[in-house]
Short mmCIF file of C-alpha atoms in Angstrom, two decimals:
data_model
loop_
_atom_site.label_atom_id
_atom_site.label_comp_id
_atom_site.label_asym_id
_atom_site.label_seq_id
_atom_site.Cartn_x
_atom_site.Cartn_y
_atom_site.Cartn_z
CA MET A 1 0.01 0.00 -0.03
CA ALA A 2 1.30 3.46 -0.88
CA PRO A 3 2.49 5.63 2.04
CA ARG A 4 0.33 8.48 3.26
CA LEU A 5 2.04 11.87 3.01
CA ALA A 6 1.63 14.99 5.12
CA PHE A 7 3.14 18.38 4.53
CA ILE A 8 3.79 20.91 7.21
CA GLY A 9 4.16 24.60 6.29
CA MET A 10 2.05 26.58 3.94
CA GLY A 11 4.35 29.37 3.07
CA LEU A 12 5.09 30.14 -0.57
CA MET A 13 7.51 27.20 -0.90
CA GLY A 14 5.07 24.83 0.77
CA GLN A 15 2.26 26.02 -1.47
CA GLY A 16 4.34 25.28 -4.59
CA ILE A 17 5.56 21.86 -3.38
CA THR A 18 2.05 20.70 -2.27
CA LYS A 19 0.55 21.86 -5.54
CA ASN A 20 2.89 19.52 -7.45
CA LEU A 21 2.56 16.68 -4.98
CA VAL A 22 -1.19 16.65 -5.66
CA GLU A 23 -0.89 17.20 -9.38
CA LYS A 24 1.95 14.79 -10.19
CA GLY A 25 2.39 12.55 -7.16
CA GLU A 26 0.55 9.28 -7.00
CA PHE A 27 -1.60 9.18 -3.83
CA GLU A 28 -4.26 6.66 -2.89
CA LYS A 29 -5.40 8.96 -0.10
CA PRO A 30 -5.56 12.75 0.04
CA LEU A 31 -2.40 14.66 0.94
CA ILE A 32 -2.52 15.89 4.57
CA LEU A 33 -1.81 19.62 5.04
CA TYR A 34 -0.92 21.32 8.30
CA ASN A 35 -0.05 24.96 9.11
CA ARG A 36 0.09 26.70 12.48
CA THR A 37 -2.35 29.22 11.04
CA ARG A 38 -5.03 26.81 9.94
CA SER A 39 -6.66 29.23 7.47
CA ARG A 40 -3.61 29.07 5.21
CA ALA A 41 -3.82 25.32 5.01
CA GLU A 42 -7.57 25.49 4.28
CA GLU A 43 -7.04 28.00 1.49
CA GLN A 44 -4.33 25.80 -0.08
CA SER A 45 -6.47 22.72 0.20
CA ALA A 46 -9.25 24.50 -1.66
CA ARG A 47 -6.81 25.55 -4.43
CA ILE A 48 -5.18 22.18 -5.00
CA GLY A 49 -7.84 19.67 -4.20
CA HIS A 50 -7.25 15.96 -3.19
CA SER A 51 -6.04 17.10 0.25
CA ILE A 52 -7.32 17.42 3.78
CA VAL A 53 -6.39 19.84 6.54
CA SER A 54 -5.20 18.41 9.85
CA SER A 55 -6.08 20.24 13.03
CA SER A 56 -3.05 19.27 15.12
CA LEU A 57 0.45 17.80 14.89
CA SER A 58 -0.74 14.73 16.83
CA GLU A 59 -3.30 14.13 14.13
CA VAL A 60 -0.62 14.51 11.42
CA VAL A 61 1.52 11.90 13.15
CA SER A 62 -1.35 9.45 13.64
CA LYS A 63 -2.49 9.59 9.94
CA ALA A 64 0.75 9.99 7.92
CA ASP A 65 3.66 7.69 7.18
CA ILE A 66 5.87 10.36 5.65
CA ILE A 67 5.83 13.87 7.23
CA TRP A 68 7.55 16.53 5.16
CA SER A 69 8.13 20.00 6.62
CA CYS A 70 9.27 23.35 5.20
CA ILE A 71 8.93 26.31 7.57
CA GLN A 72 10.63 29.65 7.93
CA ASN A 73 13.09 29.63 10.82
CA GLU A 74 15.24 27.43 13.07
CA GLU A 75 13.37 28.24 16.27
CA ALA A 76 10.04 27.18 14.74
CA VAL A 77 11.62 24.00 13.39
CA THR A 78 13.09 22.97 16.73
CA GLU A 79 9.87 23.68 18.58
CA MET A 80 7.91 21.66 16.05
CA PHE A 81 10.20 18.66 16.38
CA LYS A 82 10.11 18.85 20.09
CA SER A 83 6.33 18.52 19.88
CA LEU A 84 6.49 15.74 17.24
CA SER A 85 8.90 13.74 19.38
CA SER A 86 6.38 13.71 22.24
CA PHE A 87 4.09 11.43 20.22
CA ASP A 88 4.46 7.80 19.16
CA ILE A 89 6.46 8.31 15.91
CA ARG A 90 7.90 4.83 15.52
CA GLY A 91 8.23 3.83 11.88
CA LYS A 92 7.44 7.33 10.53
CA LEU A 93 9.74 9.16 8.11
CA PHE A 94 10.42 12.90 8.71
CA VAL A 95 11.76 14.95 5.77
CA GLU A 96 12.88 18.39 6.76
CA SER A 97 13.35 21.05 4.07
CA SER A 98 13.65 24.20 6.20
CA THR A 99 16.89 26.16 6.02
CA ILE A 100 18.65 25.28 9.28
CA PRO A 101 22.30 24.90 10.40
CA ALA A 102 24.12 21.61 10.06
CA GLU A 103 24.34 21.15 13.80
CA THR A 104 20.60 21.56 14.11
CA ALA A 105 19.92 19.00 11.29
CA ASP A 106 22.13 16.42 13.02
CA SER A 107 20.58 17.10 16.42
CA LEU A 108 17.05 16.74 15.02
CA SER A 109 18.09 13.47 13.33
CA LYS A 110 19.35 11.97 16.57
CA GLN A 111 16.21 13.14 18.36
CA ILE A 112 14.01 11.39 15.80
CA LEU A 113 16.09 8.27 15.40
CA ASP A 114 16.18 7.84 19.22
CA ALA A 115 12.38 7.87 19.16
CA GLY A 116 12.28 5.02 16.63
CA ALA A 117 11.55 7.01 13.52
CA GLU A 118 13.58 7.99 10.36
CA PHE A 119 14.93 11.40 9.36
CA VAL A 120 16.02 12.90 6.12
CA SER A 121 17.41 16.44 5.89
CA MET A 122 16.43 17.74 2.45
CA PRO A 123 16.95 21.47 1.85
CA VAL A 124 15.91 22.67 -1.56
CA PHE A 125 17.36 25.21 -3.97
CA GLY A 126 14.96 27.47 -5.82
CA GLU A 127 12.59 30.32 -5.05
CA PRO A 128 8.80 30.07 -4.96
CA SER A 129 8.20 30.33 -8.73
CA LEU A 130 10.53 27.35 -9.23
CA ALA A 131 8.62 25.48 -6.51
CA TYR A 132 5.36 26.13 -8.32
CA ALA A 133 6.92 25.00 -11.66
CA GLY A 134 8.34 21.79 -10.12
CA ASN A 135 11.84 22.81 -10.88
CA LEU A 136 13.47 22.69 -7.43
CA VAL A 137 16.85 21.04 -6.76
CA CYS A 138 16.54 18.81 -3.71
CA VAL A 139 19.39 17.74 -1.55
CA PRO A 140 18.40 14.69 0.53
CA ALA A 141 20.86 13.35 3.18
CA GLY A 142 20.42 10.58 5.69
CA PRO A 143 20.29 6.76 5.68
CA ARG A 144 20.00 5.36 2.14
CA GLU A 145 16.85 3.38 2.93
CA SER A 146 15.17 6.58 4.31
CA VAL A 147 16.20 8.71 1.31
CA ALA A 148 14.80 6.01 -0.98
CA ARG A 149 11.39 6.42 0.63
CA ILE A 150 11.08 10.05 -0.45
CA LYS A 151 12.73 9.85 -3.90
CA PRO A 152 9.52 8.91 -5.75
CA TYR A 153 8.11 12.34 -4.91
CA LEU A 154 11.07 14.35 -6.11
CA VAL A 155 12.29 14.38 -9.73
CA GLY A 156 9.29 14.77 -12.08
CA VAL A 157 7.04 15.82 -9.19
CA VAL A 158 8.50 18.72 -7.25
CA ALA A 159 12.08 18.78 -8.58
CA LYS A 160 14.01 18.92 -11.75
CA ALA A 161 17.06 17.31 -10.11
CA ILE A 162 18.52 16.05 -6.85
CA ILE A 163 21.98 16.27 -5.38
CA ASP A 164 21.93 12.85 -3.75
CA LEU A 165 23.74 12.71 -0.37
CA SER A 166 22.31 9.32 0.59
CA GLY A 167 24.42 7.76 3.27
CA GLU A 168 25.79 11.11 4.42
CA SER A 169 24.89 12.81 7.72
CA PRO A 170 21.83 15.07 7.53
CA GLY A 171 24.11 17.98 8.46
CA LYS A 172 25.92 17.66 5.15
CA ALA A 173 22.85 18.72 3.18
CA ALA A 174 22.21 21.59 5.55
CA LEU A 175 25.79 22.63 5.20
CA LEU A 176 25.52 22.63 1.34
CA LYS A 177 22.40 24.77 1.63
CA MET A 178 24.20 27.32 3.76
CA ILE A 179 27.15 27.50 1.37
CA GLY A 180 24.61 27.81 -1.46
CA ASN A 181 23.16 30.81 0.34
CA VAL A 182 26.46 32.62 -0.39
CA LEU A 183 25.89 32.04 -4.13
CA ILE A 184 22.24 33.13 -3.88
CA VAL A 185 22.83 36.43 -1.96
CA SER A 186 25.91 37.31 -4.02
CA THR A 187 23.93 36.75 -7.18
CA MET A 188 21.11 38.95 -5.99
CA GLU A 189 23.68 41.65 -5.10
CA THR A 190 25.19 41.48 -8.57
CA VAL A 191 21.80 41.66 -10.29
CA ALA A 192 20.81 44.59 -8.15
CA GLU A 193 23.96 46.52 -8.90
CA VAL A 194 23.87 45.99 -12.66
CA SER A 195 20.18 46.94 -12.72
CA VAL A 196 20.88 50.17 -10.95
CA LEU A 197 23.84 50.87 -13.18
CA ALA A 198 21.63 50.24 -16.25
CA ALA A 199 19.05 52.64 -14.87
CA LYS A 200 21.48 55.39 -14.19
CA THR A 201 23.22 55.08 -17.58
CA GLY A 202 20.02 55.12 -19.54
CA ILE A 203 20.10 51.50 -20.60
CA GLY A 204 16.88 50.66 -18.69
CA ASN A 205 15.43 47.52 -17.23
CA SER A 206 14.18 45.86 -20.39
CA HIS A 207 17.58 45.61 -22.08
CA ILE A 208 19.43 44.47 -18.94
CA GLN A 209 16.68 41.86 -18.42
CA GLU A 210 17.20 40.66 -21.96
CA LEU A 211 20.93 40.42 -21.49
CA ILE A 212 20.55 38.47 -18.22
CA SER A 213 17.95 36.11 -19.56
CA ASN A 214 20.05 35.29 -22.60
CA TYR A 215 23.20 34.82 -20.62
CA TYR A 216 21.81 32.72 -17.75
CA LYS A 217 19.10 30.12 -17.65
CA VAL A 218 17.91 30.37 -13.94
CA GLY A 219 18.83 32.45 -10.89
CA PRO A 220 19.78 35.91 -12.24
CA PRO A 221 16.95 36.16 -14.74
CA ILE A 222 14.33 35.36 -12.09
CA TYR A 223 15.85 37.81 -9.64
CA ALA A 224 16.09 40.53 -12.30
CA LYS A 225 12.45 39.96 -13.41
CA LYS A 226 11.17 40.19 -9.90
CA MET A 227 13.31 43.23 -9.01
CA HIS A 228 12.29 45.16 -12.15
CA ALA A 229 8.66 44.33 -11.69
CA GLY A 230 8.75 45.70 -8.20
CA ASP A 231 7.86 42.38 -6.57
CA TYR A 232 10.20 43.18 -3.66
CA TYR A 233 7.65 45.76 -2.32
CA LYS A 234 4.40 44.72 -3.99
CA HIS A 235 4.01 41.07 -2.96
CA GLU A 236 4.38 38.64 -0.05
CA PRO A 237 8.20 38.19 0.49
CA MET A 238 9.76 35.03 -0.80
CA VAL A 239 12.15 35.30 2.18
CA GLU A 240 12.01 38.03 4.88
CA THR A 241 15.21 40.10 5.28
CA SER A 242 15.20 39.53 9.04
CA LYS A 243 15.27 35.78 8.58
CA ALA A 244 17.87 36.00 5.74
CA ILE A 245 20.09 38.19 7.90
CA ASP A 246 19.88 35.67 10.73
CA LEU A 247 20.98 32.84 8.40
CA SER A 248 23.70 34.98 6.89
CA SER A 249 25.25 35.54 10.36
CA LYS A 250 25.58 31.80 10.74
CA VAL A 251 27.15 31.55 7.24
CA LEU A 252 29.73 34.16 8.17
CA GLU A 253 30.47 32.31 11.39
CA LEU A 254 31.07 29.16 9.39
CA ALA A 255 33.28 30.94 6.85
CA ALA A 256 35.25 32.61 9.66
CA SER A 257 35.84 29.28 11.40
CA VAL A 258 37.65 28.02 8.35
CA GLY A 259 39.42 31.29 7.50
CA VAL A 260 37.40 32.12 4.33
CA PRO A 261 36.54 35.80 3.67
CA LEU A 262 33.25 36.39 1.87
CA LYS A 263 33.58 40.01 0.84
CA GLY A 264 30.94 39.98 -1.93
CA TYR A 265 28.54 38.21 0.37
CA GLU A 266 29.17 40.73 3.12
CA VAL A 267 28.20 43.56 0.78
CA GLY A 268 24.91 41.73 0.04
CA ILE A 269 24.28 41.42 3.80
CA GLU A 270 25.00 45.14 4.28
CA HIS A 271 22.30 45.90 1.66
CA MET A 272 19.87 43.47 3.38
CA VAL A 273 20.33 45.26 6.62
CA ALA A 274 19.78 48.63 4.91
CA ALA A 275 16.57 47.29 3.29
CA ARG A 276 15.37 45.93 6.64
CA ASP A 277 16.08 49.23 8.34
CA TYR A 278 14.16 51.10 5.62
CA ALA A 279 11.29 48.81 4.90
CA GLY A 280 10.99 46.75 8.05
CA PRO A 281 11.91 43.17 9.13
CA LYS A 282 9.35 41.61 6.74
CA ALA A 283 10.83 43.24 3.68
CA ASP A 284 11.67 40.80 0.88
CA ILE A 285 15.25 39.62 0.51
CA LEU A 286 15.10 41.06 -3.03
CA SER A 287 14.90 44.52 -1.32
CA ILE A 288 18.68 44.41 -1.72
CA TYR A 289 17.74 46.08 -5.05
CA GLY A 290 15.95 48.94 -3.24
CA ALA A 291 18.98 49.39 -0.91
CA VAL A 292 21.40 49.61 -3.85
CA ARG A 293 18.97 52.12 -5.47
CA MET A 294 18.92 54.34 -2.37
CA GLU A 295 22.69 54.10 -2.10
CA SER A 296 22.81 55.40 -5.73
CA ASN A 297 20.44 58.29 -5.07
CA LEU A 298 17.33 56.65 -6.54
CA LYS A 299 13.99 55.89 -4.77
CA PHE A 300 13.76 52.50 -2.90
CA GLN A 301 10.72 51.65 -5.07
CA ASN A 302 11.18 51.54 -8.82
CA SER A 303 7.59 52.38 -9.58
CA ASP A 304 8.71 55.23 -11.98
CA GLU A 305 10.79 53.01 -14.23
CA LYS A 306 10.04 50.69 -17.12
#
């Protein structure tokens, strides 16, 4: 009999992932959805169909065989797993896709394994539009048998590819995600800077967007499109600057511990801090663009540009 899946976390990433699980996954029973704010899970269930909303974590554990989570910050993740561990979770598989430090991933794994369950750390690369398109890159790590249980729901369902760390400690996947964050923030910083340079030299957004889109396939074109469209102040943030800054501090600690300077990354962090100070802690991480604009004597919002 096919395993019963539950998904915890109805943020933008969770919405994209669950949409594709329902559309492309093969489920005998409806997907179980859970979110601390129940209304978000109910709204998502209404959108995607073939799903039910669970009222509590204990109900999630009792009904599901595989419990996949993706929530916004380390504190919420640790609190959630503390609650989950208080139930009878023997034989369950927990798949954790939140962005957390390597030590936290390994600690959660031990906690879950000691309770008789299985644990896979599986951070994902890709922002919400890629989650909706089923084009994430998933990085599963943990016991091979455990990773094998989640693989049928990855490539061709929610992901275009996996970086397979089967047999590695869960912390290895979390570590790769943190290192990847350097690439992400540095890329956003570069796109923000070239976009402002294009604006101030009269080139304009449309031409720089065309250049970026023709030169790169993913990453920079997506960031450029969202920045130029003003998504960083018009829509729900894909990642809040306050949470991105918290993660960045951990990345810098990691880099310092091995003697690696990350100067370009540090500039991106400075602009995230400036964006947070201007627009508030819930400002989108892409507000890096607004910060670079202000530094260049332009308005934070690009509403007057085409």
